[in-house]
Tab-separated table of C-alpha atoms and ligand atoms in Angstrom:
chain	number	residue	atom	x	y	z
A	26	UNK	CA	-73.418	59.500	-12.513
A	27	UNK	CA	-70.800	57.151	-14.052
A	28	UNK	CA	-68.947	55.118	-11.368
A	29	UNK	CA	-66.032	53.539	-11.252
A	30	UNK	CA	-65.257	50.605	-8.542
A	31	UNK	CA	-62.314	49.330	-7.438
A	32	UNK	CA	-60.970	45.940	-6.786
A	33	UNK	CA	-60.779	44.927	-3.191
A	34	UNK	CA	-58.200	46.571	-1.183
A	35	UNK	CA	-57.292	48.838	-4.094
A	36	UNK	CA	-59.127	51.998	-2.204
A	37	UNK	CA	-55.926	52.042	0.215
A	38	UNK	CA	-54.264	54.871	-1.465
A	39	UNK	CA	-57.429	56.662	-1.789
A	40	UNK	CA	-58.010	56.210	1.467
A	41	UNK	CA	-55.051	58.307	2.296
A	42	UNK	CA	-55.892	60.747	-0.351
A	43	UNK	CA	-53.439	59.873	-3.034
A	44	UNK	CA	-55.486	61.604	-6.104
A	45	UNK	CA	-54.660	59.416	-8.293
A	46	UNK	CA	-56.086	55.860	-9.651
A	47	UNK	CA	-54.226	53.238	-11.983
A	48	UNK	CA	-55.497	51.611	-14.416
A	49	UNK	CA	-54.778	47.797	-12.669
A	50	UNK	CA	-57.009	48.842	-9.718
A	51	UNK	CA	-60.144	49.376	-11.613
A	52	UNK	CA	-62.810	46.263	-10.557
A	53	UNK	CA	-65.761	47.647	-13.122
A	54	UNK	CA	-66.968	50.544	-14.731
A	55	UNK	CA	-70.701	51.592	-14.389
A	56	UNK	CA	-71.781	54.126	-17.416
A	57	UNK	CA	-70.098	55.134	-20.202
A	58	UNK	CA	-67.417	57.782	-19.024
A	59	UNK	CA	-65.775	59.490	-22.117
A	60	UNK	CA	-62.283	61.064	-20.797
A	61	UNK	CA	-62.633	64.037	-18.877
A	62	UNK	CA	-66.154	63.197	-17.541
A	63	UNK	CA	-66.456	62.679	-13.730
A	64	UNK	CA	-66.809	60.000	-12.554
A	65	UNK	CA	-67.654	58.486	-8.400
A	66	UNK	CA	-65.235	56.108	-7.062
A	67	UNK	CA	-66.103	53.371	-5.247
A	68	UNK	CA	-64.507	51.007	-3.291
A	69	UNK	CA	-65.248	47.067	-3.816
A	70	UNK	CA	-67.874	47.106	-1.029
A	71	UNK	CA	-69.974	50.160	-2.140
A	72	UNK	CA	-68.059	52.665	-0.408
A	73	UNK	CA	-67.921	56.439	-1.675
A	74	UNK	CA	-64.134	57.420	-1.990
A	75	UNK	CA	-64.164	60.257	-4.464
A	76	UNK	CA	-65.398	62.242	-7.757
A	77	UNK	CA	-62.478	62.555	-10.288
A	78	UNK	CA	-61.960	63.200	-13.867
A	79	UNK	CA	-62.108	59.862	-15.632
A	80	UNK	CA	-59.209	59.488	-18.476
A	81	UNK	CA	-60.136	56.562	-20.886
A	82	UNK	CA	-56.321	56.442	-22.537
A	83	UNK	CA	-54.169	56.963	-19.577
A	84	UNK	CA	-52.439	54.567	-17.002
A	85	UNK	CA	-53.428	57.041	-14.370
A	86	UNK	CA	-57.459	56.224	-15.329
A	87	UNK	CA	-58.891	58.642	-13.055
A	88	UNK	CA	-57.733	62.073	-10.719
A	89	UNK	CA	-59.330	62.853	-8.312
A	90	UNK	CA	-61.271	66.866	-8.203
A	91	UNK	CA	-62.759	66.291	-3.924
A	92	UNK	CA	-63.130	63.836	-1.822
A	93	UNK	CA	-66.595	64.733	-0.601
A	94	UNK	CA	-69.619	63.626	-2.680
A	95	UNK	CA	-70.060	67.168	-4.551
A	96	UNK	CA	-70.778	68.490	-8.549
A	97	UNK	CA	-67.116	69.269	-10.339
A	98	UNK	CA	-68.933	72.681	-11.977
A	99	UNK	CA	-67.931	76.089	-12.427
A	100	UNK	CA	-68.219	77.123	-8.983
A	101	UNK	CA	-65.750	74.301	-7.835
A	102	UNK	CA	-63.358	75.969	-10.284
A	103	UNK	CA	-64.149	79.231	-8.910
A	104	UNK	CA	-63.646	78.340	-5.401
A	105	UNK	CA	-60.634	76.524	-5.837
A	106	UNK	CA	-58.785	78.134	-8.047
A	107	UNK	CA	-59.186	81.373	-5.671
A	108	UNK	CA	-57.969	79.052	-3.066
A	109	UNK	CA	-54.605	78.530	-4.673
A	110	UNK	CA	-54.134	82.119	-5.866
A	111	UNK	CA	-54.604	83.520	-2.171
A	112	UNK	CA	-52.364	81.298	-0.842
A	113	UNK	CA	-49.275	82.890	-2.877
A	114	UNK	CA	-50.343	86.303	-1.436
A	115	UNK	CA	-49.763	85.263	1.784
A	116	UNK	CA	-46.251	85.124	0.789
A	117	UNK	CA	-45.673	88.501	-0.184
A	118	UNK	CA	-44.125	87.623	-4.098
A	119	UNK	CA	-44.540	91.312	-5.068
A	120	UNK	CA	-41.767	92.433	-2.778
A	121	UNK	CA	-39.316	89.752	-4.744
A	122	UNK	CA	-40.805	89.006	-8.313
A	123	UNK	CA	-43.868	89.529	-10.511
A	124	UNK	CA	-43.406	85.766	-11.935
A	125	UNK	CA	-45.119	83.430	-9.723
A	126	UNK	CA	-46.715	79.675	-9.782
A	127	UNK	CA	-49.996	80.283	-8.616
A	128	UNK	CA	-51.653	76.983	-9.206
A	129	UNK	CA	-49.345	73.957	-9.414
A	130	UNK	CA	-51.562	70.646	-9.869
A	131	UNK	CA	-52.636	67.983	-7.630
A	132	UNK	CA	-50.732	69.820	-4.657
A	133	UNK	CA	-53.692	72.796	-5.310
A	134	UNK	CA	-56.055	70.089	-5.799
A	135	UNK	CA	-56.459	70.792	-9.133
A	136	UNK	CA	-54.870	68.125	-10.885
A	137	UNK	CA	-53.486	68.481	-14.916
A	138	UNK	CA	-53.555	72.311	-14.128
A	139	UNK	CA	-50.607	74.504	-13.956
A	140	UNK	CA	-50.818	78.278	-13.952
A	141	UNK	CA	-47.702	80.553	-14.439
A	142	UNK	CA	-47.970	84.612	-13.860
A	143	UNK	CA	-45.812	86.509	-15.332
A	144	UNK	CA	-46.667	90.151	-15.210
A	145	UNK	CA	-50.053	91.178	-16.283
A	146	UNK	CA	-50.044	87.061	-18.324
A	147	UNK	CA	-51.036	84.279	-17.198
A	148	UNK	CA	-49.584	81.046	-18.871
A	149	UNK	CA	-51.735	77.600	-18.490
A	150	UNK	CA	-51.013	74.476	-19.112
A	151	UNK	CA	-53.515	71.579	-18.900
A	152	UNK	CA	-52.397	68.431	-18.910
A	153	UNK	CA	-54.769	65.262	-18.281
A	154	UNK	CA	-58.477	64.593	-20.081
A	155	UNK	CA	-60.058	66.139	-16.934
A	156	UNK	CA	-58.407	69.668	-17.237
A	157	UNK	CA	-59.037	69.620	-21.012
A	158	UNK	CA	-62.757	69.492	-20.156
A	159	UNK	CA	-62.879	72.258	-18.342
A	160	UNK	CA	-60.281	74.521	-20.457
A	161	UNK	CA	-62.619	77.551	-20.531
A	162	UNK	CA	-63.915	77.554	-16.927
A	163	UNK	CA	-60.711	76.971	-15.863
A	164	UNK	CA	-59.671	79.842	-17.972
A	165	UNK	CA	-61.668	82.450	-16.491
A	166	UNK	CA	-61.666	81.239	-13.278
A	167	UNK	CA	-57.987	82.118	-13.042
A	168	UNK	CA	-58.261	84.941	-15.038
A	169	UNK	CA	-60.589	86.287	-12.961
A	170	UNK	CA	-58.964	84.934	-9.645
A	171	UNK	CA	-55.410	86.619	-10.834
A	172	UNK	CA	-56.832	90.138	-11.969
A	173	UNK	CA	-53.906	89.252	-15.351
A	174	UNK	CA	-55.119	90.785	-18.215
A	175	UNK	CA	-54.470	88.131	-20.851
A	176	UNK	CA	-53.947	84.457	-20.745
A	177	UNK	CA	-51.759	82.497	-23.282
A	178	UNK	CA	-52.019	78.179	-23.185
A	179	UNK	CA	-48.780	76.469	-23.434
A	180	UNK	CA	-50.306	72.524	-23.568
A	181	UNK	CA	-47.718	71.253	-24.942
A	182	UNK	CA	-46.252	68.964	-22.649
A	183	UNK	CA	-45.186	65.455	-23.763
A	184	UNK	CA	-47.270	64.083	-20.633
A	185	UNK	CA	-50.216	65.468	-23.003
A	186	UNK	CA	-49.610	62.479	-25.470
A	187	UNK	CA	-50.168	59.981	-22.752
A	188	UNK	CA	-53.884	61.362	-21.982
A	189	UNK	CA	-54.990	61.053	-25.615
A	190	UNK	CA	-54.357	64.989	-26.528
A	191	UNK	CA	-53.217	66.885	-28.984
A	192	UNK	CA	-50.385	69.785	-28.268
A	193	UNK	CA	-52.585	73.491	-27.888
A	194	UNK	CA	-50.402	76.701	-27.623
A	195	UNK	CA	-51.231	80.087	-28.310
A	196	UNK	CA	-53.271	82.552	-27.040
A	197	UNK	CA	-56.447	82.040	-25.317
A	198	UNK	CA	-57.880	85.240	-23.526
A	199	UNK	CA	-56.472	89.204	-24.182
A	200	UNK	CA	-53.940	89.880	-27.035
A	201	UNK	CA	-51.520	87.861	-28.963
A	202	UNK	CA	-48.989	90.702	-28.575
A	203	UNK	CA	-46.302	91.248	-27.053
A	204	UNK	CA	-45.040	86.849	-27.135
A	205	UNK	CA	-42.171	87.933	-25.317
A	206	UNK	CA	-42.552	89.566	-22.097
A	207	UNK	CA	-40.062	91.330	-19.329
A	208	UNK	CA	-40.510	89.726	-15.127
A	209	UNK	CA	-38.449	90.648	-12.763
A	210	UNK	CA	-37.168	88.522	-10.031
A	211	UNK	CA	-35.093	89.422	-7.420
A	212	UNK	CA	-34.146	92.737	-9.270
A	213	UNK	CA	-32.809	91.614	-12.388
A	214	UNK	CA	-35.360	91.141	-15.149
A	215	UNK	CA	-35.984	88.473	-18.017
A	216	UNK	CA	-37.352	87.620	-20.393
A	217	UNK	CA	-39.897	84.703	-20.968
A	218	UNK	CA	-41.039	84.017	-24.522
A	219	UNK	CA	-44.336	82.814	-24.154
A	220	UNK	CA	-44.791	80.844	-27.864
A	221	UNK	CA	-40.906	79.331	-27.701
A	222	UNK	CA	-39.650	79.301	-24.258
A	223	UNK	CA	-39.586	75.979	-22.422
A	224	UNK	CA	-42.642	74.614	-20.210
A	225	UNK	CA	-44.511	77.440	-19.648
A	226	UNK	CA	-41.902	80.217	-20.298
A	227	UNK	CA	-39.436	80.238	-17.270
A	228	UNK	CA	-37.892	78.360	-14.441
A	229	UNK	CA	-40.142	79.418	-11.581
A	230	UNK	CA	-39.424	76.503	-9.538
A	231	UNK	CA	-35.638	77.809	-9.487
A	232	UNK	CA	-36.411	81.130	-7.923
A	233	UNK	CA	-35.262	80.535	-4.555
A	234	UNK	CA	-31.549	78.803	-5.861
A	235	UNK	CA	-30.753	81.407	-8.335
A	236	UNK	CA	-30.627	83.636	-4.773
A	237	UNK	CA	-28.743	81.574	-3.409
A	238	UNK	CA	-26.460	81.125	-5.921
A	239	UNK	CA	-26.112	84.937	-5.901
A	240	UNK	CA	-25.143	84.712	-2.039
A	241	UNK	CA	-22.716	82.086	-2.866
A	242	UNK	CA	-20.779	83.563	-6.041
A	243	UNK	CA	-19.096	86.843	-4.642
A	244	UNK	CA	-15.312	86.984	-6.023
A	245	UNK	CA	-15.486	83.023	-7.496
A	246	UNK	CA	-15.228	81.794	-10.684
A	247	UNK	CA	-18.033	80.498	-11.739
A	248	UNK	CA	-19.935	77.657	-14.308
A	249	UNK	CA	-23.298	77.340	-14.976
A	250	UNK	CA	-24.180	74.194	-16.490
A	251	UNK	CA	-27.535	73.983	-18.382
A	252	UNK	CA	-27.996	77.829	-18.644
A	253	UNK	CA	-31.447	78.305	-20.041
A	254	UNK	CA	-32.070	81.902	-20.212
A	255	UNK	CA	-29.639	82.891	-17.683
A	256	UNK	CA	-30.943	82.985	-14.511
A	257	UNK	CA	-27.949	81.368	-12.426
A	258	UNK	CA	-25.652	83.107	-14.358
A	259	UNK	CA	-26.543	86.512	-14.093
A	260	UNK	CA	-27.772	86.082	-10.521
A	261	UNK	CA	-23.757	85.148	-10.119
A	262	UNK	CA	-22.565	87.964	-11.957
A	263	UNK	CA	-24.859	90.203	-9.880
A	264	UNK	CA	-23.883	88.431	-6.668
A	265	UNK	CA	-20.223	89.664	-7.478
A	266	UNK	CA	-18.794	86.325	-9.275
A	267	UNK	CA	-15.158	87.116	-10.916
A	268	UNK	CA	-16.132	84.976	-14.066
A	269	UNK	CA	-19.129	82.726	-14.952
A	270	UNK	CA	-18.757	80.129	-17.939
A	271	UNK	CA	-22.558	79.286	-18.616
A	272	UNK	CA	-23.323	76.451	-21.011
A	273	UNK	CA	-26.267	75.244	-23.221
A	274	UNK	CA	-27.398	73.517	-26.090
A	275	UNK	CA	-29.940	76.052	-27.466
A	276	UNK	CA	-29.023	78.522	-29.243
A	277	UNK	CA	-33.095	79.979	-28.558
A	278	UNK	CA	-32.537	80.052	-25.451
A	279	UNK	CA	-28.832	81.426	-25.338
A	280	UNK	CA	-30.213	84.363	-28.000
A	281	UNK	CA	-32.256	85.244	-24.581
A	282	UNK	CA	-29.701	84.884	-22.191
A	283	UNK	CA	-27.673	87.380	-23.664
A	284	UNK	CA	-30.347	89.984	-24.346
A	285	UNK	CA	-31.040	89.236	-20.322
A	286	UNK	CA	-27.399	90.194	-19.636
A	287	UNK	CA	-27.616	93.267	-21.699
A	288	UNK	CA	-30.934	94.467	-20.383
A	289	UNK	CA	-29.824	93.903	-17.004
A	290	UNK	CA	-26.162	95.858	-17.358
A	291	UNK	CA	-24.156	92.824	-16.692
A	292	UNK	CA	-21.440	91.722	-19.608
A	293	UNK	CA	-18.854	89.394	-19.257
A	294	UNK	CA	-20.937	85.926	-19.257
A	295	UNK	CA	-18.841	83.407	-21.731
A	296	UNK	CA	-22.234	81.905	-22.748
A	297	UNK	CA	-21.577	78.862	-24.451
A	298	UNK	CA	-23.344	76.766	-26.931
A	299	UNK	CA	-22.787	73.110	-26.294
A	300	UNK	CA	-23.365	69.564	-24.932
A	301	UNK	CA	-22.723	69.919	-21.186
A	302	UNK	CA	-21.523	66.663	-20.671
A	303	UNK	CA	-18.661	66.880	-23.674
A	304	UNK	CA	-17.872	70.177	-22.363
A	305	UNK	CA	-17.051	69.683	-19.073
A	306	UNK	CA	-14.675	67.279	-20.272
A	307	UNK	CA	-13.584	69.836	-22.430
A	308	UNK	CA	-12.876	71.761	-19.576
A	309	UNK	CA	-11.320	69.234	-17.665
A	310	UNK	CA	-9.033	68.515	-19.933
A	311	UNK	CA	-7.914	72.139	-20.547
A	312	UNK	CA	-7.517	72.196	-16.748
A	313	UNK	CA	-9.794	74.741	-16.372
A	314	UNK	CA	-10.994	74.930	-12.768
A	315	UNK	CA	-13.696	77.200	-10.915
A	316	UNK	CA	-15.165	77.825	-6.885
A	317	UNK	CA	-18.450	77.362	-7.666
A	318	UNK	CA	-20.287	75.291	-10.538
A	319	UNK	CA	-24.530	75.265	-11.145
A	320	UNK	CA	-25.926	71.756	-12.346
A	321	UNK	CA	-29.375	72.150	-13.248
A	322	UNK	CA	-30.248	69.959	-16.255
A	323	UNK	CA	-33.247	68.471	-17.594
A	324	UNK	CA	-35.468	66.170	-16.486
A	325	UNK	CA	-33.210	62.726	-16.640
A	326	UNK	CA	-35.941	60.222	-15.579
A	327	UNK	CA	-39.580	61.441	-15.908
A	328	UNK	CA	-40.441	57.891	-13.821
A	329	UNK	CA	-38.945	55.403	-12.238
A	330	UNK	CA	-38.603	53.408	-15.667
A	331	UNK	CA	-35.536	55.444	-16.696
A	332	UNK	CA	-33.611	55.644	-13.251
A	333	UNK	CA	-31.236	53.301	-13.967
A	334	UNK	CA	-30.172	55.744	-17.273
A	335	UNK	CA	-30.263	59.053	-15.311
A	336	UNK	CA	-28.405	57.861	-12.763
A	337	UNK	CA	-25.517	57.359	-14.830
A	338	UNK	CA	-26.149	60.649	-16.328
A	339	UNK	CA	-26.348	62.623	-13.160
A	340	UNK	CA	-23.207	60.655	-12.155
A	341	UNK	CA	-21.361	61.703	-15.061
A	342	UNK	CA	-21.925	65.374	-14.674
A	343	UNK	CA	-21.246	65.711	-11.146
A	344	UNK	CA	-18.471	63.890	-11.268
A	345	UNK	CA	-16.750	65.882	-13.978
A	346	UNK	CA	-18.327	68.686	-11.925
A	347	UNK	CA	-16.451	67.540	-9.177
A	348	UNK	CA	-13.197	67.287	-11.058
A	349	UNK	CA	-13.231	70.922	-12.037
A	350	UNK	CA	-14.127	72.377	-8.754
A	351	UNK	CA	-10.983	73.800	-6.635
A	352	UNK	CA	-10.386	72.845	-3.017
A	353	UNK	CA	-13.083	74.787	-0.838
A	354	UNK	CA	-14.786	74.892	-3.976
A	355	UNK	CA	-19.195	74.494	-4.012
A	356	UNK	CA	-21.454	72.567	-6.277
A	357	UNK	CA	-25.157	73.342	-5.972
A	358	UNK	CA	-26.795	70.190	-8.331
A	359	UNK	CA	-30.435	69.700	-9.239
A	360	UNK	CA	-32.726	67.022	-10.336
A	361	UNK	CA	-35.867	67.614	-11.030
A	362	UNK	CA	-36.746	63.674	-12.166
A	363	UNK	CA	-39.755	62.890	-10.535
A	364	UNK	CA	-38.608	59.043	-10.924
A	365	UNK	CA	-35.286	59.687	-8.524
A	366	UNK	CA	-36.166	60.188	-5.239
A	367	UNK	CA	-34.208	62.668	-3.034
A	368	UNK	CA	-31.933	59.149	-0.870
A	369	UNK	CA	-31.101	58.331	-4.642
A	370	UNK	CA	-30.112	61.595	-5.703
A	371	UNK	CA	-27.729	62.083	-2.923
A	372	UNK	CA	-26.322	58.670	-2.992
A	373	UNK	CA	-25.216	59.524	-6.869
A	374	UNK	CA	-23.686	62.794	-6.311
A	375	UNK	CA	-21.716	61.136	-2.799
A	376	UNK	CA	-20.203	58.135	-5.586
A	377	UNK	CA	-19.425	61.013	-8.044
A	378	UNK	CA	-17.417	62.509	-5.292
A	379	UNK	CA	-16.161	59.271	-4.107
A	380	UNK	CA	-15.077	58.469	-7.936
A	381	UNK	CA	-13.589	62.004	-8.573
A	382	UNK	CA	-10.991	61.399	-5.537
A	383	UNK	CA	-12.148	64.493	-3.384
A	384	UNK	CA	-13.841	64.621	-0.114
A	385	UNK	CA	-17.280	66.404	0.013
A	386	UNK	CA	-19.921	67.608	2.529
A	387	UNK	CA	-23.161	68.551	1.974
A	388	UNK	CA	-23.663	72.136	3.370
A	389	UNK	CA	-27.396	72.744	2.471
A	390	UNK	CA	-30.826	70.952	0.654
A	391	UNK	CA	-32.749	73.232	-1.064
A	392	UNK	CA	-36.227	72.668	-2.986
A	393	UNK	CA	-38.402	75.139	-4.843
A	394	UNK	CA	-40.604	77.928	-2.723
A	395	UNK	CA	-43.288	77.852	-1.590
A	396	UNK	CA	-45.659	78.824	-4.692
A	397	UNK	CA	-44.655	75.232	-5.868
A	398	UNK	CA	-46.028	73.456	-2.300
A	399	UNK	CA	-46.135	69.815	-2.063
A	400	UNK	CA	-49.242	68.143	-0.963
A	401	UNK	CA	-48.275	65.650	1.786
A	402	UNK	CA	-50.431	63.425	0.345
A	403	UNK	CA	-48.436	63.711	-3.139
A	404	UNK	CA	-45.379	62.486	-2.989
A	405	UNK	CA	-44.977	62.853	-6.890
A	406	UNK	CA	-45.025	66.534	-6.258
A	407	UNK	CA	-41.498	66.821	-4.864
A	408	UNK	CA	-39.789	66.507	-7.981
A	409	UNK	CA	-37.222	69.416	-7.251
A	410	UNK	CA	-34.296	68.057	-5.179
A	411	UNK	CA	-31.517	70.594	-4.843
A	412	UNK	CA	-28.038	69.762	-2.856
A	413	UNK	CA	-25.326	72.463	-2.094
A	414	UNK	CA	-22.123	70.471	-1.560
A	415	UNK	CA	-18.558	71.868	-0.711
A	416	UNK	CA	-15.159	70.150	-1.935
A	417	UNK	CA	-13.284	70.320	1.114
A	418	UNK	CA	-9.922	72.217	0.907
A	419	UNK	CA	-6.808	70.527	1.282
B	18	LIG	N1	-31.089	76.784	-14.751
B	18	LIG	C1	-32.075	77.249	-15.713
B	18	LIG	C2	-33.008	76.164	-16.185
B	18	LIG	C3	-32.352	74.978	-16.847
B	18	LIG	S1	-33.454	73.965	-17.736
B	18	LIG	C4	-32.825	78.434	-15.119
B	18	LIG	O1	-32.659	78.729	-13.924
B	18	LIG	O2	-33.596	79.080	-15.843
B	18	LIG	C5	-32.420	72.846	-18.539
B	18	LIG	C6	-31.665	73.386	-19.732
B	18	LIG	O3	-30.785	72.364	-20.193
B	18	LIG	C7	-32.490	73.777	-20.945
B	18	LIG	O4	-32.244	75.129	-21.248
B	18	LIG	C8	-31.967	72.885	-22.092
B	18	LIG	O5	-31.860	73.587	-23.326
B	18	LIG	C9	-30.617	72.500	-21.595
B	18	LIG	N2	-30.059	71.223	-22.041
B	18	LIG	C10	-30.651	70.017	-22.149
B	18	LIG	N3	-29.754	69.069	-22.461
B	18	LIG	C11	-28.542	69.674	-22.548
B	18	LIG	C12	-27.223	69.221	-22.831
B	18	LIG	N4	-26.965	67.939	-23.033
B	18	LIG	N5	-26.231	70.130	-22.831
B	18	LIG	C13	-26.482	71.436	-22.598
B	18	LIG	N6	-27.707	71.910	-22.313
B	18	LIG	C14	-28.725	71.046	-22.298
């Protein structure tokens, strides 16, 4: 077995079960690990600490599969991956959606492996050298755990390029056809195209807020910025909104959002195409104004290395966001930058408010559900921050 020991007093985070090792905390290397192999960790004075999937290109050099001394086989996979699947039964998805997260990463203890169900498809995406090894276990272990018919691979996330691999995409168990497939969530459906959508094909993490923007959007006029397919618009539409302005940049992905809106019976969505950030201004300076507006852009900071950036970028939109919102008026705004932490987040979006001129409270904090659970132990899991602020009136 290939072994990899730490320096002294690097085991620390290991010790409280943070799966991951950097690169600076490696002492010596015993073997000759190729990426994806497993490897034992070791601390500095001989101690056992962990088996993990050793990653030769990354910064992150090694994740860790258990932290009992144990073979990473196909019954690990088996057992595992079950693990995570049961756990979203306990929470009754079928009753609410047939689109579900049912294995998301080092919070499953599966690190580099994400597993999207929509319908009878499951959509996979493996991320680090250690997933990649095991593609085709992993494969048919949630095939099998999932009772989907046909599995598609969408591994073709940048954090791919940091690991050493190539992009995969395309089908990898059942039929190629359909690529573009009908879930329903909450009663309206969608569709997710599995070879062009974005990340694995939908929004899952956004379930919960697109509800609650629903709640929230009887008889107001409403903007959704960073649209995607639709699902905050039409949930506000359904929810009884007067108007909704929704807003993106691609066209893709606007094509969809109007086919949702058809299929689901709802017109009157003034989808735009556009740069969010010149189009609120747009907006602003045609003195449009609305009671309720949706921020849910893209990832601003994937780490802390671009904070300083997205910061000024989330700034900027809630600001304007602010701006266009009418007394009494509510903003629910996202990040979903792993690099800003939740106190940051909040402290941009008060000094947008602050800069805008109006006074604002924060009503509610809302995160994904619970098929996208957070190891404690994982702080890098909690990427979703969600606030639910109200402009107040007068
Ligand atoms: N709220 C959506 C998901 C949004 S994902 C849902 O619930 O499904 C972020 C979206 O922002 C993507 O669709 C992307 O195309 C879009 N986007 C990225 N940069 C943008 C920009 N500057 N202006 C407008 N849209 C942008």
């Amino acid at each position: 077995m290939h072994k990899l020991i730490l320096k002294p007093g690097r085991e620390k985070s290991l010790k409280r079960r943070h799966p991951w090792i950097f690169s600076g905390a490696v002492g010596k290397l015993q073997g000759k690990p190729e990426s994806g192999d497993t490897v034992e960790i070791h601390s500095a004075f001989g101690e056992f600490l962990a088996v993990a999937a050793y990653s030769a290109r990354s910064q992150i050099v090694a994740r860790v599969w258990d932290w009992e001394e144990r073979a990473i086989d196909a019954a690990f996979f088996r057992e595992r991956v079950a693990f995570a699947v049961n756990e979203r039964r306990a929470y009754l998805y079928e009753d609410v959606t047939d689109a579900v997260r049912l294995v998301h990463g080092e919070s499953d203890g599966l690190p580099g492996i994400i597993a999207d169900r929509y319908g009878d498809t499951v959509v996979l995406q493996l991320t680090s050298a250690g997933a990649e090894r095991w593609r085709d276990t992993i494969a048919d272990r949630v095939l099998e755990a999932s009772g989907a018919s046909r599995l598609w691979e969408r591994s073709d996330a940048d954090a791919r390029e940091l690991e050493g691999l190539a992009a995969k995409s395309g089908p990898l168990r059942g039929s190629r056809e359909p690529t573009r497939i009908a879930v329903t969530e909450n009663a309206l459906a969608f569709e997710v195209d599995l070879e062009r959508g974005h990340k694995t094909g939908f929004y899952l993490d956004q379930r919960e807020n697109r509800r609650r923007a629903r709640e929230l959007a009887d008889g107001r006029d409403v903007l959704d910025g960073f649209c995607y397919t639709g699902g905050f618009a039409l949930n506000a539409l359904k929810g009884g909104a007067r108007s909704v302005v929704a807003i993106d940049s691609s066209g893709d992905a606007l094509d969809l959002a109007r086919a949702n809106g058809s299929r689901n019976g709802l017109a009157g969505v003034e989808w735009v195409e556009g740069d969010v950030f010149q189009y609120l201004r747009k907006l602003r300076d045609q003195a449009r104004d609305f009671d309720l507006v949706v921020l849910d852009p893209p990832k601003f900071a994937p780490t802390a290395a671009h904070v300083t950036k997205a910061a000024r970028a989330y700034k900027d939109i809630n600001l304007l966001a602010f701006k266009l919102l009418r007394p009494g008026g509510m903003l629910m705004t996202y990040s979903c930058s792993g690099g800003v932490p939740l106190e940051l987040f909040q402290k941009i979006v008060a000094g947008a408010a602050l800069d805008a001129g109006v006074r604002v409270q924060l009503i509610e904090r809302l995160g994904p559900g619970p098929d996208h659970p957070v190891a404690l132990n994982f702080p890098e899991g909690d990427y979703l921050k969600g606030l639910i602020c109200r402009v107040a009136s007068g």
